[in-house]
CSV table of C-alpha atoms and ligand atoms in Angstrom, one decimal:
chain,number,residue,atom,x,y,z
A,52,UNK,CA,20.5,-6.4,10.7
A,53,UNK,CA,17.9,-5.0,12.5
A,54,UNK,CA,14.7,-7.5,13.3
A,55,UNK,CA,11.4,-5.4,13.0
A,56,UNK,CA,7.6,-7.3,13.7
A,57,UNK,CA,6.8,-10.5,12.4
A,58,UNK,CA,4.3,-9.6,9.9
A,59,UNK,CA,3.1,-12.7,8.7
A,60,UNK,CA,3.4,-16.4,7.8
A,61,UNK,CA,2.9,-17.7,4.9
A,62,UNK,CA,0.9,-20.9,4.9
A,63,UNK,CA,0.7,-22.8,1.4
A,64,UNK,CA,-2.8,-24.5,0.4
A,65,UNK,CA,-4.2,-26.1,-2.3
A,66,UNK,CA,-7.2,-24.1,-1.9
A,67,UNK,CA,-7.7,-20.8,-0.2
A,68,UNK,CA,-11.1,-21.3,-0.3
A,69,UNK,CA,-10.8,-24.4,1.9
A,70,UNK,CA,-8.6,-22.3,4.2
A,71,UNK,CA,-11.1,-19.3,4.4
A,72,UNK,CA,-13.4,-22.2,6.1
A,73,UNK,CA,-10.8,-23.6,8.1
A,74,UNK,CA,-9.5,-20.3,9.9
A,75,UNK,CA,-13.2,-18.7,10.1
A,76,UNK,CA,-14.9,-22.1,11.6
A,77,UNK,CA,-11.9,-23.9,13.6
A,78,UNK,CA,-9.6,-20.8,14.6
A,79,UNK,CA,-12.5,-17.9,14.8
A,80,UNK,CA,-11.1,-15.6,12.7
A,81,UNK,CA,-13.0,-12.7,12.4
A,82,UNK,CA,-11.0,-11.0,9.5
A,83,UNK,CA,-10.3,-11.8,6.7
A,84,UNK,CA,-9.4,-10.0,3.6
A,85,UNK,CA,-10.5,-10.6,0.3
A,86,UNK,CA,-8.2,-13.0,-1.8
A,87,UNK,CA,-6.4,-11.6,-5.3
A,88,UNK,CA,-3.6,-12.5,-7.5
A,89,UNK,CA,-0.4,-11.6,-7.6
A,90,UNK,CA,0.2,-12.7,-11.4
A,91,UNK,CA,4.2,-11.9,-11.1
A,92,UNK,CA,4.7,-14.5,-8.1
A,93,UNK,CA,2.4,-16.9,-10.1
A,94,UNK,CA,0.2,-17.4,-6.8
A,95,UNK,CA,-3.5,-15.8,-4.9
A,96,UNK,CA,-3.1,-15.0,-1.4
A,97,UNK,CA,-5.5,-14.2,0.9
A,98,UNK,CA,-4.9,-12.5,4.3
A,99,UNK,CA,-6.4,-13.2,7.8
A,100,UNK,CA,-5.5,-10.6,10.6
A,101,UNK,CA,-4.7,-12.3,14.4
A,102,UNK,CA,-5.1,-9.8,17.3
A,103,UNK,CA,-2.2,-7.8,18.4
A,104,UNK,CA,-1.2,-7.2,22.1
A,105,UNK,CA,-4.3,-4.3,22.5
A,106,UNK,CA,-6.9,-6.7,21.2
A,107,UNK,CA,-7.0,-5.1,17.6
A,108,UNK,CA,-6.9,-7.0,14.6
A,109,UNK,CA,-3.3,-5.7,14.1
A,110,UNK,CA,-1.0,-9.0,15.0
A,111,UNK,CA,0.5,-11.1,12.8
A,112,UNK,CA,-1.1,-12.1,9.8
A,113,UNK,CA,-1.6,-15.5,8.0
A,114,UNK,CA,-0.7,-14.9,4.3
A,115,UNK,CA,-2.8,-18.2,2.6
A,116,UNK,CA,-1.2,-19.0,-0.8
A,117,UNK,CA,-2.7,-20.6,-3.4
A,118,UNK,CA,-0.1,-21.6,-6.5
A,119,UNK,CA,-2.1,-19.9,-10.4
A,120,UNK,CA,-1.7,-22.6,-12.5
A,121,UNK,CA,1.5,-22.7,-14.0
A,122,UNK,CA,3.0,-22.3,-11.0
A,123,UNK,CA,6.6,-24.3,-11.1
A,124,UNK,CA,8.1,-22.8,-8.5
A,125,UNK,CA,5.8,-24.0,-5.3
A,126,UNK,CA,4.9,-27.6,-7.1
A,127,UNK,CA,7.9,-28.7,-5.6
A,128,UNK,CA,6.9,-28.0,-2.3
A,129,UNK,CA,3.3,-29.5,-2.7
A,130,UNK,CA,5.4,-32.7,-3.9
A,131,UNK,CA,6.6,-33.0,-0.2
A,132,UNK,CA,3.6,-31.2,1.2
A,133,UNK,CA,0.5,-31.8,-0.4
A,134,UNK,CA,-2.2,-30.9,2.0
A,135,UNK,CA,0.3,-27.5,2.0
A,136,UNK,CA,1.8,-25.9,5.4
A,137,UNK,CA,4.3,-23.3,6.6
A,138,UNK,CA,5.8,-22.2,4.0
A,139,UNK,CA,7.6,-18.4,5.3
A,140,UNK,CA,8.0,-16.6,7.5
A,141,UNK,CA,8.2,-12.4,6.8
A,142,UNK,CA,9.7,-9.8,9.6
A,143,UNK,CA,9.5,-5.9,8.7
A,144,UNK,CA,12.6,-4.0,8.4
A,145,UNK,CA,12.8,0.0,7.8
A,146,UNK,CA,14.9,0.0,4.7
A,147,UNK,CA,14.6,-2.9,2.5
A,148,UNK,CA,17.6,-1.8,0.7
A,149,UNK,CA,19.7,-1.8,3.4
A,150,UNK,CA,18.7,-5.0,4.4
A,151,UNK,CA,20.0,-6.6,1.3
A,152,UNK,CA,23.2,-5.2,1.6
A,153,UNK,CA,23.6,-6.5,5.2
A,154,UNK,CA,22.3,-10.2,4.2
A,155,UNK,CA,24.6,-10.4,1.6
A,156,UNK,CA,27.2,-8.9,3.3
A,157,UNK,CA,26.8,-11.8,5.8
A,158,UNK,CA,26.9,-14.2,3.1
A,159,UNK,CA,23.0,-15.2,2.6
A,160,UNK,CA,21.6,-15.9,-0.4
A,161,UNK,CA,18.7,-13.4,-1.4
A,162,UNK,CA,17.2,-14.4,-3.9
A,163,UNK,CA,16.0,-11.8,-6.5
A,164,UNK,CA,15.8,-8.2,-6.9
A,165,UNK,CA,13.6,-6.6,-4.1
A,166,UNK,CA,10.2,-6.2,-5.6
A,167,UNK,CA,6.9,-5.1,-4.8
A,168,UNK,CA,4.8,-7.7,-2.7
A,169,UNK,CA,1.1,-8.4,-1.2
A,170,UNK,CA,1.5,-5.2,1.0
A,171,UNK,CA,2.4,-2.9,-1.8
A,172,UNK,CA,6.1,-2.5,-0.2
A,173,UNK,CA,9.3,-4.0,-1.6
A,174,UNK,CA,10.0,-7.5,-0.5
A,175,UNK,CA,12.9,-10.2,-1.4
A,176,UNK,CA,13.6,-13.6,0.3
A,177,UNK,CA,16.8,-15.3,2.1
A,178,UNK,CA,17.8,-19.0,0.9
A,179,UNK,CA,16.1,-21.6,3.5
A,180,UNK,CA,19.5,-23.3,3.5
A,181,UNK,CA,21.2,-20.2,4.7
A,182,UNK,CA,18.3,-19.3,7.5
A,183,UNK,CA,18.2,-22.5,9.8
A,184,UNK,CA,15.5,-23.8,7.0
A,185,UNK,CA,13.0,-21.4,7.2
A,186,UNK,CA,12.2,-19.5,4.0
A,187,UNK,CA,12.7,-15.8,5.4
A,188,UNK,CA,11.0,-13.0,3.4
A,189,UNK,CA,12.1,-9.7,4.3
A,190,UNK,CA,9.5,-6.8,3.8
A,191,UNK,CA,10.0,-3.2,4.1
A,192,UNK,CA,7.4,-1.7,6.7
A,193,UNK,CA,4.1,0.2,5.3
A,194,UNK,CA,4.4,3.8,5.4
A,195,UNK,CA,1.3,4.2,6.3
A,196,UNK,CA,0.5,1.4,9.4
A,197,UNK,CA,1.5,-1.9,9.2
A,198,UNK,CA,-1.4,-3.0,7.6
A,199,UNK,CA,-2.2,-3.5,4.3
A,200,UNK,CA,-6.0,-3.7,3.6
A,201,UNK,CA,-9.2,-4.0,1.3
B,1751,CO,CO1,4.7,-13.5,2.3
């Protein structure tokens, strides 16, 4: 396995409109992106660029997600979390399909096919229970930067 940057963490919220206020007026945010849906995942997100080490707004994200109605799959963790929280974390890797095959390979649990997420680039998650408890989702890096954008 080869670790690449830690793109972003995924923070769950009941409302991302809440959050917009919250990282804008408490943590001085000074971008962030415009929130849209991602039907397939059942969820909105809404990203909000940090600094990197040059002062650019090219760190680590915070991906803010916001469960569509319907939404089974994250009700569970509202049910233990319901003002949300940390939900994932994501690291960049240069081939996505590679990555699978060295997870599994390792005996981790991915869960899913790799498919396309917020960033446009192929994505899957590792089993919390077979990544010290943190939800990992593993993202293949932009071709183009490491920054998706709108
Ligand atoms: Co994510």
């Amino acid at each position: 396995m080869k670790l690449g940057r830690l793109n972003h963490i995924g923070v769950a919220t009941p409302s991302i409109a809440d959050s917009i206020l919250h990282y804008r007026d408490v943590m001085g945010a000074t971008k962030i992106h415009a929130p849209f849906d991602l039907p397939d995942q059942g969820v909105k997100v809404c990203f909000v660029d940090t600094p990197g080490t040059d002062g650019a707004l090219n760190g680590t994200q915070i991906e803010l997600i916001e469960p569509l109605p319907g939404n089974a799959s994250i009700a569970s963790f509202f049910e233990k979390n319901p003002a949300g929280g940390q939900h994932h974390l994501c690291y960049e890797v240069p081939d996505i399909h590679a990555a699978k095959a060295e997870f599994e390979a390792m005996g981790k649990r991915v869960l899913g096919q790799p498919r396309i997420g917020a960033h446009g680039t192929l994505i899957f998650f590792v089993h919390p229970r077979d990544m010290q408890g943190v939800l990992t989702e593993i993202m293949e890096t932009p071709k183009e930067g490491t920054h998706w954008s709108n």
